[in-house]
Coordinates of C-alpha atoms and ligand atoms in Angstrom, one line a residue:
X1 CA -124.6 -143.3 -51.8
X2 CA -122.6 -146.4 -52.4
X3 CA -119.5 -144.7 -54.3
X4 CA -117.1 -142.8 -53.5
X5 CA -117.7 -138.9 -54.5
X6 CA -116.4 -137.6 -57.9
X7 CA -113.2 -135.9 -57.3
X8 CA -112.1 -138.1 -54.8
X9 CA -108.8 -137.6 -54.9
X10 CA -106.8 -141.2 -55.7
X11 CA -102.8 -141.0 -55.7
X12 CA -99.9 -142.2 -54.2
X13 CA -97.6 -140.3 -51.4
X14 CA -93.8 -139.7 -50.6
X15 CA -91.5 -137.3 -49.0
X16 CA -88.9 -135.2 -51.2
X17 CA -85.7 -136.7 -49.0
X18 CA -86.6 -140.3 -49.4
X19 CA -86.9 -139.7 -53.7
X20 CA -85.2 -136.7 -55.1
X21 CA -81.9 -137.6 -54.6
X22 CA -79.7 -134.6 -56.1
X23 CA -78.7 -133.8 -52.1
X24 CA -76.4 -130.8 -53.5
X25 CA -78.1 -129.7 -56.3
X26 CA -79.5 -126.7 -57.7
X27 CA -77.6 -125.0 -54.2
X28 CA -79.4 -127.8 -51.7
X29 CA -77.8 -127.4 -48.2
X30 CA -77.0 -130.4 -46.1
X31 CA -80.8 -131.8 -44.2
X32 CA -80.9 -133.9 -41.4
X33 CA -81.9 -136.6 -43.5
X34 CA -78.5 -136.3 -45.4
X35 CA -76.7 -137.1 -42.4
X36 CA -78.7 -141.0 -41.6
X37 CA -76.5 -143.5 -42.8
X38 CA -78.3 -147.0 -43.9
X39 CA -79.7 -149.7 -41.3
X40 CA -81.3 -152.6 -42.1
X41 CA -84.2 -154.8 -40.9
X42 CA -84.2 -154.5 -37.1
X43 CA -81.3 -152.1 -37.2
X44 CA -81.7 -148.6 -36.7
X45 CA -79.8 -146.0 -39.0
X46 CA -76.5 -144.2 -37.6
X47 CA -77.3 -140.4 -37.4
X48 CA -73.6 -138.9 -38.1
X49 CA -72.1 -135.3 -37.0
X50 CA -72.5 -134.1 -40.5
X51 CA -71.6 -135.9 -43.4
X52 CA -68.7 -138.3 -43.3
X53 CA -66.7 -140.3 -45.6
X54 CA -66.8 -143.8 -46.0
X55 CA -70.7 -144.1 -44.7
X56 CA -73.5 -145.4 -46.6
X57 CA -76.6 -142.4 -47.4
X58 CA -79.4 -143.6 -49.2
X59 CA -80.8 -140.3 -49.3
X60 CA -78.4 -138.6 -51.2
X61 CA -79.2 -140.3 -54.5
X62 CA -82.4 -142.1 -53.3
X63 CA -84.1 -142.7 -56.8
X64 CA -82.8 -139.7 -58.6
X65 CA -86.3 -138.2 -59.0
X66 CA -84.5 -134.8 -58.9
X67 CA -83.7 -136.2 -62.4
X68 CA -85.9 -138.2 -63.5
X69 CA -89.6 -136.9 -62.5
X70 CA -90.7 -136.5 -66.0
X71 CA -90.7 -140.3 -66.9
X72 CA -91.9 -140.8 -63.2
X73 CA -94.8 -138.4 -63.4
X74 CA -95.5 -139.9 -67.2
X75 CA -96.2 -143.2 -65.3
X76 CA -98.3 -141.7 -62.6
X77 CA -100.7 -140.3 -65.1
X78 CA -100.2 -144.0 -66.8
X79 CA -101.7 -144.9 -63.4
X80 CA -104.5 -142.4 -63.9
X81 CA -103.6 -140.8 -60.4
X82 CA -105.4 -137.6 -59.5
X83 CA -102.6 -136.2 -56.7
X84 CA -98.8 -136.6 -55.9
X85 CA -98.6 -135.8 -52.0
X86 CA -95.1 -135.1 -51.7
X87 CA -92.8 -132.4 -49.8
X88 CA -90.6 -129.3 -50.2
X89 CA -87.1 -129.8 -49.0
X90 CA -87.0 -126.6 -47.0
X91 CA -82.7 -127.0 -47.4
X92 CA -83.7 -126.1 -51.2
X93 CA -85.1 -123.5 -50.3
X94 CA -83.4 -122.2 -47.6
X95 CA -79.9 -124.5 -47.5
X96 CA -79.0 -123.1 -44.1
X97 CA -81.9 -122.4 -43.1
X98 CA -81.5 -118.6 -41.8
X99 CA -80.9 -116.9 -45.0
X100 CA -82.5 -114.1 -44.9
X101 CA -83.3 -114.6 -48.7
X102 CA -84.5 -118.1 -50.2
X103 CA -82.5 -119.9 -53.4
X104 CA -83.7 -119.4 -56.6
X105 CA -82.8 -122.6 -58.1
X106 CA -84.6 -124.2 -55.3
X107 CA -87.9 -122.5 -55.9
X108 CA -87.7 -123.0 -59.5
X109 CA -87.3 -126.6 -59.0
X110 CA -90.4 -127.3 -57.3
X111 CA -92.1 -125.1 -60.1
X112 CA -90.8 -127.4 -63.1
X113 CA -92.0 -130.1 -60.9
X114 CA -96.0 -128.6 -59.7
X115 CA -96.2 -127.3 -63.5
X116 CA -95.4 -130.9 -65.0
X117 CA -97.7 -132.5 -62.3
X118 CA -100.7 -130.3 -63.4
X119 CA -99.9 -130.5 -67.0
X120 CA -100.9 -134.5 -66.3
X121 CA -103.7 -133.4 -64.6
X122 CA -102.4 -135.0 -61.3
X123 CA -102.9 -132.4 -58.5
X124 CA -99.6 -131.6 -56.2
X125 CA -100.4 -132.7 -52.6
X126 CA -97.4 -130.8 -50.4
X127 CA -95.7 -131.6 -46.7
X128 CA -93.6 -128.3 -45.7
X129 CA -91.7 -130.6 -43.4
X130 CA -91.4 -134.1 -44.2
X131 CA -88.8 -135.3 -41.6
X132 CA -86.1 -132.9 -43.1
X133 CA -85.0 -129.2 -41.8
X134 CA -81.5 -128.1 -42.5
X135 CA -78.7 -129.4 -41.0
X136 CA -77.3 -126.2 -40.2
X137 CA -80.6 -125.4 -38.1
X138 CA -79.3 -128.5 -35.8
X139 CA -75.9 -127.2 -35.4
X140 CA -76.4 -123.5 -34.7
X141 CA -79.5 -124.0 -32.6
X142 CA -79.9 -127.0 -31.7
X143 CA -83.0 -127.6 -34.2
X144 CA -86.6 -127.2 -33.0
X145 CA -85.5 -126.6 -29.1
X146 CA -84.9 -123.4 -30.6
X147 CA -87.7 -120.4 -30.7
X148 CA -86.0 -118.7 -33.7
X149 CA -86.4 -121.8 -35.5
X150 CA -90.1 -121.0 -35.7
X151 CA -89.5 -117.9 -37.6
X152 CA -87.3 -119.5 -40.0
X153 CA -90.2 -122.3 -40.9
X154 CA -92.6 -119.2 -41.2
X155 CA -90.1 -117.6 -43.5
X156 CA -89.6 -120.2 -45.7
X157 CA -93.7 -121.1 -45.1
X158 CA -94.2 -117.4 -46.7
X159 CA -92.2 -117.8 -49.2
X160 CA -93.6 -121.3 -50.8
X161 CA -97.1 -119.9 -50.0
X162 CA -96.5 -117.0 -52.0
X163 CA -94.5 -119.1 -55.0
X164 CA -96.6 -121.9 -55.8
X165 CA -100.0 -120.1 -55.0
X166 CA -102.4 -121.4 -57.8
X167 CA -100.7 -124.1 -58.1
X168 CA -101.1 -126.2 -54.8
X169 CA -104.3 -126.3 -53.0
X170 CA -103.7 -128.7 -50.0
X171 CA -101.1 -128.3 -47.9
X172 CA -99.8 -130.2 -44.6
X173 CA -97.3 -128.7 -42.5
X174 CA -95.6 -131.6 -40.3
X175 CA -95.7 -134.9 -41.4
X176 CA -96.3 -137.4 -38.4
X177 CA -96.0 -134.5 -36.3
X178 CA -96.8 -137.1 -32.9
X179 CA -93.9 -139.8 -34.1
X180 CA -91.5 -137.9 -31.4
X181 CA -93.8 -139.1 -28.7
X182 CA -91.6 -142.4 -28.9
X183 CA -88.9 -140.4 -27.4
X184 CA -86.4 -142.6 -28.9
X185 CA -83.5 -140.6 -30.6
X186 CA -85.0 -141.5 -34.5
X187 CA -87.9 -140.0 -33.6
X188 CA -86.4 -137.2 -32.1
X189 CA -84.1 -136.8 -34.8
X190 CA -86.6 -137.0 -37.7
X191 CA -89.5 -134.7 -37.0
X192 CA -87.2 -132.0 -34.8
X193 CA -83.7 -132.4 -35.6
X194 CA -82.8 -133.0 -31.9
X195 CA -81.0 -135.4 -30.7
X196 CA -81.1 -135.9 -26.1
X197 CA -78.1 -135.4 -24.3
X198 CA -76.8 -137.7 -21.9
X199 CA -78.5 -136.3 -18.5
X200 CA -81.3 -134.6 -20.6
X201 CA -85.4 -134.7 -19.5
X202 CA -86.5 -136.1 -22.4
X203 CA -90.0 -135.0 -21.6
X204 CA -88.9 -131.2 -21.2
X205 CA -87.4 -131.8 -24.9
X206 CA -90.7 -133.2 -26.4
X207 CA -93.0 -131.1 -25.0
X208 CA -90.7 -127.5 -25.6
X209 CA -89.9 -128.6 -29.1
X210 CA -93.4 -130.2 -29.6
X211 CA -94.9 -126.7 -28.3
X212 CA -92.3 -124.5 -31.2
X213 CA -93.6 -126.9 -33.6
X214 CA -96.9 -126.4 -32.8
X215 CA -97.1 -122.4 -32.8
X216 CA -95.2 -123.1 -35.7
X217 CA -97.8 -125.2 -37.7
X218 CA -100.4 -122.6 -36.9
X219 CA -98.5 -119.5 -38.0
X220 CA -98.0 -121.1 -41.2
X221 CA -101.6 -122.2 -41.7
X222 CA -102.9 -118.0 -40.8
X223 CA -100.3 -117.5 -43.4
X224 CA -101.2 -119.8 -45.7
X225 CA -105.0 -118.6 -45.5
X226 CA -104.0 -115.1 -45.6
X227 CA -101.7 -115.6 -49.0
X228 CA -104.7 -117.7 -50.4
X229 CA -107.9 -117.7 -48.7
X230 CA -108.2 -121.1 -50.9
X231 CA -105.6 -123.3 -49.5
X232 CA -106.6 -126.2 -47.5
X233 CA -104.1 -126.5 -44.7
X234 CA -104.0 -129.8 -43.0
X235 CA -102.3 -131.5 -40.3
X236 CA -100.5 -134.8 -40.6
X237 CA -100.9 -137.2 -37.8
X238 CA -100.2 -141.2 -37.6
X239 CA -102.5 -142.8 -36.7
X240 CA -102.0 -145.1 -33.9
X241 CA -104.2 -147.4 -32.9
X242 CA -104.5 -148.6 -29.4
X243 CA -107.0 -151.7 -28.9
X244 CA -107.0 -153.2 -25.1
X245 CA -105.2 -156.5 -24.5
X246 CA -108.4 -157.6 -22.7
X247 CA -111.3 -156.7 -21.6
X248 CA -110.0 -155.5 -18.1
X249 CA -110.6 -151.7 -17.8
X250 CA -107.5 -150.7 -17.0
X251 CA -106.2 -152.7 -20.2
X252 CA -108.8 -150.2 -21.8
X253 CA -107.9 -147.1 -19.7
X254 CA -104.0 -147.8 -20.6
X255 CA -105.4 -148.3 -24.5
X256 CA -107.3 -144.8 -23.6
X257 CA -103.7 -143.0 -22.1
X258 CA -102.1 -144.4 -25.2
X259 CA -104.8 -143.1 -27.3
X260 CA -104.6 -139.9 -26.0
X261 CA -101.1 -139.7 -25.7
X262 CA -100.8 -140.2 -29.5
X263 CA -103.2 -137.4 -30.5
X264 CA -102.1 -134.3 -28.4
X265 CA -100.8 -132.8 -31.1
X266 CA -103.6 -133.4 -33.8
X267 CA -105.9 -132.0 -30.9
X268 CA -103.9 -128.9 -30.9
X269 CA -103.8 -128.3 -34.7
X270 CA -106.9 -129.4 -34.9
X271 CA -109.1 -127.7 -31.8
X272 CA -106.5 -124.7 -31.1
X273 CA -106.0 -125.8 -27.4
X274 CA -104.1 -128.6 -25.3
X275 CA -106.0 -131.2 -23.7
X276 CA -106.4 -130.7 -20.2
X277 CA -104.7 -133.8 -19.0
X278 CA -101.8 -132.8 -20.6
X279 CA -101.5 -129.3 -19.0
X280 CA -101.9 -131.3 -15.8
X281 CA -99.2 -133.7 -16.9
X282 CA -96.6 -131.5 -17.4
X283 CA -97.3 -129.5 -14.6
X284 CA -96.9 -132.6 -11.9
X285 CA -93.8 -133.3 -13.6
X286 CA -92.6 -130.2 -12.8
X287 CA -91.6 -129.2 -16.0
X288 CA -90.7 -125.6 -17.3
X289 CA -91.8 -124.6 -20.6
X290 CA -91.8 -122.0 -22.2
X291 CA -96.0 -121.5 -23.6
X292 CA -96.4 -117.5 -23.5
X293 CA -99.8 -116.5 -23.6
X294 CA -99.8 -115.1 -27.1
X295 CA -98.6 -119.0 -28.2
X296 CA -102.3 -119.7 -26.9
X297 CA -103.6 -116.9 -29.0
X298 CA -101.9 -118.2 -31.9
X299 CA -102.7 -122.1 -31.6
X300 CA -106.5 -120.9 -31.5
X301 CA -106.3 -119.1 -34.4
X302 CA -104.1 -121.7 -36.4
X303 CA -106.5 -124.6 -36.7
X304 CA -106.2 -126.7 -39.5
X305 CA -108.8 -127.6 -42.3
X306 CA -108.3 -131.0 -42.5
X307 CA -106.5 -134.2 -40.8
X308 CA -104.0 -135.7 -42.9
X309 CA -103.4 -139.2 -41.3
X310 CA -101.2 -141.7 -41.8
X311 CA -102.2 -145.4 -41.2
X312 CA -100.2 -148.6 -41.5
X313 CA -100.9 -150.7 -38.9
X314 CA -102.5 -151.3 -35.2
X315 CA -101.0 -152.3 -31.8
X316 CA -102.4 -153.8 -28.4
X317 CA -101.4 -152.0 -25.0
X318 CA -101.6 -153.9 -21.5
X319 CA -101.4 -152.7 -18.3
X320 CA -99.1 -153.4 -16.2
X321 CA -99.6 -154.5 -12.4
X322 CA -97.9 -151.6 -10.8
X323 CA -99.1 -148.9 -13.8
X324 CA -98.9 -145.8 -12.6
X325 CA -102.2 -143.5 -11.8
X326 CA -100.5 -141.0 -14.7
X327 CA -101.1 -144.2 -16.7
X328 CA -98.6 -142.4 -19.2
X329 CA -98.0 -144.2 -22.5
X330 CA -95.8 -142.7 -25.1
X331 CA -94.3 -145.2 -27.0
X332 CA -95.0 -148.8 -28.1
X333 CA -92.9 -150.1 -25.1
X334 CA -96.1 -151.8 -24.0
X335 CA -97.0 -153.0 -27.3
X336 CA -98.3 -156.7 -27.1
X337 CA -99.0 -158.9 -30.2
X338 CA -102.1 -159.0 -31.3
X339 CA -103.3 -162.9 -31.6
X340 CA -105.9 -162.0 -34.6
X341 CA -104.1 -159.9 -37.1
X342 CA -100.8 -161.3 -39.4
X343 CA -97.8 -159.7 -40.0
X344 CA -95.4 -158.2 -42.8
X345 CA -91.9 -159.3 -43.1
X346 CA -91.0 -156.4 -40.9
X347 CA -93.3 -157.1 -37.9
X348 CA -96.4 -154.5 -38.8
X349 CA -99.6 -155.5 -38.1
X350 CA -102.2 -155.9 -41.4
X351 CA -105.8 -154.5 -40.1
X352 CA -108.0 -153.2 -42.4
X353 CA -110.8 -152.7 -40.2
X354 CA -108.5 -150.4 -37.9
X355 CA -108.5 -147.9 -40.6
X356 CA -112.7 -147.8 -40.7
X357 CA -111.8 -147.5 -36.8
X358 CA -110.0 -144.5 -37.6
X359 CA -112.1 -142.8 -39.9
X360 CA -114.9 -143.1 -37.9
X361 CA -112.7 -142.6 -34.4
X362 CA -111.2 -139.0 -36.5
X363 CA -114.4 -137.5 -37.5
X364 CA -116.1 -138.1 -34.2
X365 CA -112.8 -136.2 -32.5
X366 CA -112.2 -133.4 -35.1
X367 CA -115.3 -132.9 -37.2
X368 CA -113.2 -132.0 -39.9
X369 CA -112.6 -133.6 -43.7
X370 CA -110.3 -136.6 -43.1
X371 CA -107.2 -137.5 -45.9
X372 CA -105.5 -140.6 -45.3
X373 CA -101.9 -139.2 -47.2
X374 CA -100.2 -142.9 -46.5
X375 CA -101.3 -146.5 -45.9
X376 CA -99.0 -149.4 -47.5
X377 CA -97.0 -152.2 -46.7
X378 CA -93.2 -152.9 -46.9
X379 CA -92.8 -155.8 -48.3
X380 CA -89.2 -158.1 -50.4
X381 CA -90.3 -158.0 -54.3
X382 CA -88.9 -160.4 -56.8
X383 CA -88.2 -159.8 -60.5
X384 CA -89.0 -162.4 -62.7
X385 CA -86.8 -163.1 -65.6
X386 CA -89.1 -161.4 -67.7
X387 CA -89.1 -158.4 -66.2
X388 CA -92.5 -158.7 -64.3
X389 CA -93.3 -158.4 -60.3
X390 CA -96.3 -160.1 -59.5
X391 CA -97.1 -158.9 -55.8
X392 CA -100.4 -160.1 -54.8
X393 CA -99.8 -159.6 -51.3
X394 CA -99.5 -155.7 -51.8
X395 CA -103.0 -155.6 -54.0
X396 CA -104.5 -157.6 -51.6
X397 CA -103.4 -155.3 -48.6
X398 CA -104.5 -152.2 -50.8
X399 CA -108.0 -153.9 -51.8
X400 CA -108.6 -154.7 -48.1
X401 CA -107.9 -151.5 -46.8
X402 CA -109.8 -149.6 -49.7
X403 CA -112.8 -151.7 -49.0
X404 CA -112.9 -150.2 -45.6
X405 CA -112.7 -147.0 -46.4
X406 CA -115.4 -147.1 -49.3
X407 CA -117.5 -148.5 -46.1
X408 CA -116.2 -145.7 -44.0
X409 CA -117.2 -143.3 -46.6
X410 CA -120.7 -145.0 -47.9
X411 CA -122.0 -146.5 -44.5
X412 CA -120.6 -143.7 -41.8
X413 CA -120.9 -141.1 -43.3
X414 CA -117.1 -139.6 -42.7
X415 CA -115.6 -136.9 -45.5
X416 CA -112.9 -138.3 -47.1
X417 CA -110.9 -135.9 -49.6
X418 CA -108.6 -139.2 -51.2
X419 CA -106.5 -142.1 -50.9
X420 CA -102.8 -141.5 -51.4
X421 CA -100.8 -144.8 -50.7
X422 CA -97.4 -144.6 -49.4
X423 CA -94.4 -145.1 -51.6
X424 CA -96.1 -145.4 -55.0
X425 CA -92.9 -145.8 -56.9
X426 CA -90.1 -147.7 -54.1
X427 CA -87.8 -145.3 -52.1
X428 CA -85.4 -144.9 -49.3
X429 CA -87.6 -146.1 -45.8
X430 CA -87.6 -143.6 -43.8
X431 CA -87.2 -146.0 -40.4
X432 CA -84.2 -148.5 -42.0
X433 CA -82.6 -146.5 -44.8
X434 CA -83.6 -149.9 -47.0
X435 CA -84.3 -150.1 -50.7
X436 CA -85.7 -153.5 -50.7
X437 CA -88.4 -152.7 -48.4
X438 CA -90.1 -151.8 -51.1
X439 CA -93.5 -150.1 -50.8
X440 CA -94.4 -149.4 -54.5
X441 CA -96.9 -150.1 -57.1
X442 CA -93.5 -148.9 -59.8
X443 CA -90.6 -150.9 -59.2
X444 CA -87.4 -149.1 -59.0
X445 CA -83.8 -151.1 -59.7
X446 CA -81.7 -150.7 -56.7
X447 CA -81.2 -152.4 -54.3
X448 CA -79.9 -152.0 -50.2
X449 CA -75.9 -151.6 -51.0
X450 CA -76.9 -149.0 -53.8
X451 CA -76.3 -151.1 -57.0
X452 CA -78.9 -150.9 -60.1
X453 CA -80.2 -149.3 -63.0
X454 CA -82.9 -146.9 -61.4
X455 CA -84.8 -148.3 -64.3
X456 CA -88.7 -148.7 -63.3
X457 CA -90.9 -151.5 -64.1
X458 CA -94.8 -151.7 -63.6
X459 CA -95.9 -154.0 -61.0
X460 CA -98.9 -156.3 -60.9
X461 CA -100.3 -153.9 -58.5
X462 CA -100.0 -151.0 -61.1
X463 CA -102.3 -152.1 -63.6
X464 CA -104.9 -153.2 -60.2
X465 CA -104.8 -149.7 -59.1
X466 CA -105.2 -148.4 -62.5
X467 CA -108.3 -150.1 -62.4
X468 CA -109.6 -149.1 -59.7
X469 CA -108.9 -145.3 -59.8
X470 CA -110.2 -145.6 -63.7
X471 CA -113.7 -146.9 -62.1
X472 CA -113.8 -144.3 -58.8
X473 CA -113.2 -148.0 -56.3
X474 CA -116.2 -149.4 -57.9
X475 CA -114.3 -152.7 -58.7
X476 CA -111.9 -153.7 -56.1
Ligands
P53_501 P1 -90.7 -146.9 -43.3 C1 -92.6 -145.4 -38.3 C2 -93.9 -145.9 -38.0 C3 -94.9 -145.5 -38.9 C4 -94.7 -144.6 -39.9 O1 -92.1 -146.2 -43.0 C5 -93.4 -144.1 -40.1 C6 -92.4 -144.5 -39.3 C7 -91.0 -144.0 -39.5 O2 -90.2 -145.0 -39.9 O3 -93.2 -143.2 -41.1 C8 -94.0 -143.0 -42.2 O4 -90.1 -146.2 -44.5 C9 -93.4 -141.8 -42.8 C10 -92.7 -142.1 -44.1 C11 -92.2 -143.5 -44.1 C12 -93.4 -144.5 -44.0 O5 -94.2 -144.2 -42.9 O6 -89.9 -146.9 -42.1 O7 -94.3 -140.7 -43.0 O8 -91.8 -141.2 -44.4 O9 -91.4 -143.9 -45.1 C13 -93.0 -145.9 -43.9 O10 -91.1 -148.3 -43.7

């Protein structure tokens, strides 16, 4: 075989907070993605006690999508894409978060939306939690530290199952579930709603909410099976790539830690148990969490279908002299520059070949289909006075990366179900609140202060991708 299967599914990814916009309409409750105020290049985002006057939100208009995804989806099909991964803002749906019933206008949103997608023939591609829970979930229980919180996710995971059966056939239920493993306070913040107190363990934290997450995630995919024994239920994991500074081993063993350190939760969703260095781990810290033995049942009988991976870039790790014999690495604090691989203008590595690494480093982990649901770079786009971008740089990190996995796919062997490139039309970035790090192939007109027309202009790297969806990757 030297191309790619028919079917394979080529598209473009993003998250509902980071496009719709519309932050109170159609009875939307406040998320914790309404309450991070802009940062910049190198400068985090403020996360506020609620929503404040006088801050800067990106996310509450974003790119108007709420309003605007007819024309948007129009273009995609322009593009000749085959799925839209995006996400279900589960404060639609439930704007508190512990209603006991959901909101209609919510659930009839995201119908409009899946029925217009498939009228285009473009396949809807759907996140349950894509960095966003309500806000209210944060106040009254602190978010994910919280057990009830798992049976307000399975609730509103019922009730989306049950709505848009039919009409969505792959699923993922928590996008870059590991992120939190930086146990910085964004990462925290995004994927579980928690922020650390002053005093707080903040490896008690991760691991408790990490564990409600995960019983979580496998709830909803025996759920999910049981409301549609079709549904392909995936996890979403970024992929982090750990090479060894040198060739000393315990540069490798630290790359190994690091490694493994990243993937504990895939290897959950993905094999029903925790890995046993991890058990270990926990337990010599003398942590106390709360796993009951039924959470063990239910992990083992949640595994997901497939690996959704995310996959933007690759570090280096080093050991240092006095390392410790946990050899513990969560975190890039031990990230050293890699000597071979350039740079984008915000610092990420550009290494194709890692994402071949990845494939290949996946399927001989989980034995499972593989879906890489984002791969891009951020990158400063000019207009010209014509109203044209030319971005080679962004076709010729796309082409490199697509070669790669065509190899992955035609020389190794691994089972690939598509390609859906972050940020197809520019959005809100998730880490810096920024317009102008723009991801895109479709050009939107706003800029970091929030001035523009929203208008949308086709990129050089439209009419590339166009080209090589319309001949299945055969010319790159
Ligand atoms: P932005 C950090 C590192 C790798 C991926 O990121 C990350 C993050 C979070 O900032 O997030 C994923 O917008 C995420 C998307 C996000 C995208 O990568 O910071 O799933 O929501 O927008 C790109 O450049």
């Amino acid at each position: 075989m030297t191309q790619l299967p028919e079917g394979f599914l080529w598209g473009g990814a993003v998250a509902a907070n980071q496009l719709e916009g519309g932050w109170q309409e159609g009875g939307k409750g406040v998320s914790i993605a309404d309450v991070m105020a802009a940062g910049g290049n190198g400068v985090p985002r403020e996360i506020t006690a609620g929503v404040l006057p006088g801050k800067n939100y990106p996310n509450h208009s974003a790119i108007d999508f709420y309003h605007r995804y007819d024309d948007d989806i129009a273009l995609f099909a322009e593009l000749g894409m085959k799925a839209f991964r995006t996400s279900i803002a589960w404060s639609r749906i439930f704007p508190l978060g512990d209603e006991d019933e959901p909101n209609e206008a919510g659930l009839a949103f995201y119908d409009r939306l899946f029925d217009d997608l498939i009228a285009h023939g473009i396949e809807p591609v759907i996140t349950l939690s894509h960095f966003e829970m309500p806000y209210h979930l944060v106040e009254a229980y602190g978010g994910w530290r919280d057990r009830r919180v798992i049976d307000f996710f399975v609730r509103y995971a019922t009730i989306v199952f049950q709505r848009y059966a039919g009409k969505v056939h792959h699923w993922m239920t928590f996008n870059e579930i590991n992120n939190q493993n930086g146990l910085g306070e964004g990462g925290f913040w995004t994927d579980s709603g928690v922020r650390l107190a002053p005093g707080e363990n903040p490896e008690q934290v991760l691991y408790q909410v990490g564990h409600n997450e995960l019983v979580a995630s496998a709830k909803a995919v025996q759920i999910g099976h049981a409301i549609d024994p079709t549904n392909q239920i995936g996890c979403m994991v970024s992929y982090g790539l750990a090479y060894a500074a040198t060739s000393a081993p315990k540069d490798a063993f630290k790359a190994l830690r690091a490694m493994q350190a990243n993937f504990w939760f895939s290897d959950v969703q993905s094999l029903g148990r925790y890995p046993a260095w991890l058990r270990r781990y926990q337990k010599q810290q003398g942590l106390e969490l709360d796993i009951r033995p039924e959470d063990l049942v239910t992990l083992e009988n949640g595994t997901v279908d497939y690996v959704g991976f995310s996959y933007y870039a690759s570090g280096v790790r080093k050991a240092a002299p006095d390392e410790p014999d946990t050899f513990m690495a969560r975190g890039d604090d031990t990230n050293v520059e890699n000597p071979y691989l350039d740079k984008t203008d915000w610092g990420w590595s550009i290494d194709p070949l890692g994402l071949r690494y990845a494939l290949n480093w996946l399927t001989d982990r989980y034995h499972k289909p593989l879906f890489i649901v984002e791969n891009g770079m951020g990158a400063l786009d000019t207009v010209t006075a014509a109203g044209e971008i030319h971005d080679p740089y962004r076709i010729a990190y796309l082409r490199a990366h697509i070669e790669e996995l065509i190899k992955a796919v035609t020389l190794d062997g691994v089972d690939l179900i598509g390609y859906t490139p972050w940020g197809i039309i520019d959005l809100v970035s998730a880490g810096s609140g920024q317009m102008d790090k723009r991801y895109g192939l479709i050009y939107v007109d706003k800029n970091d202060a929030g001035d523009g027309t929203l208008k949308r202009l086709k990129k050089d790297s439209f009419y590339w991708y166009q080209h090589v969806i319309a001949t299945n990757g055969a010319e790159l």
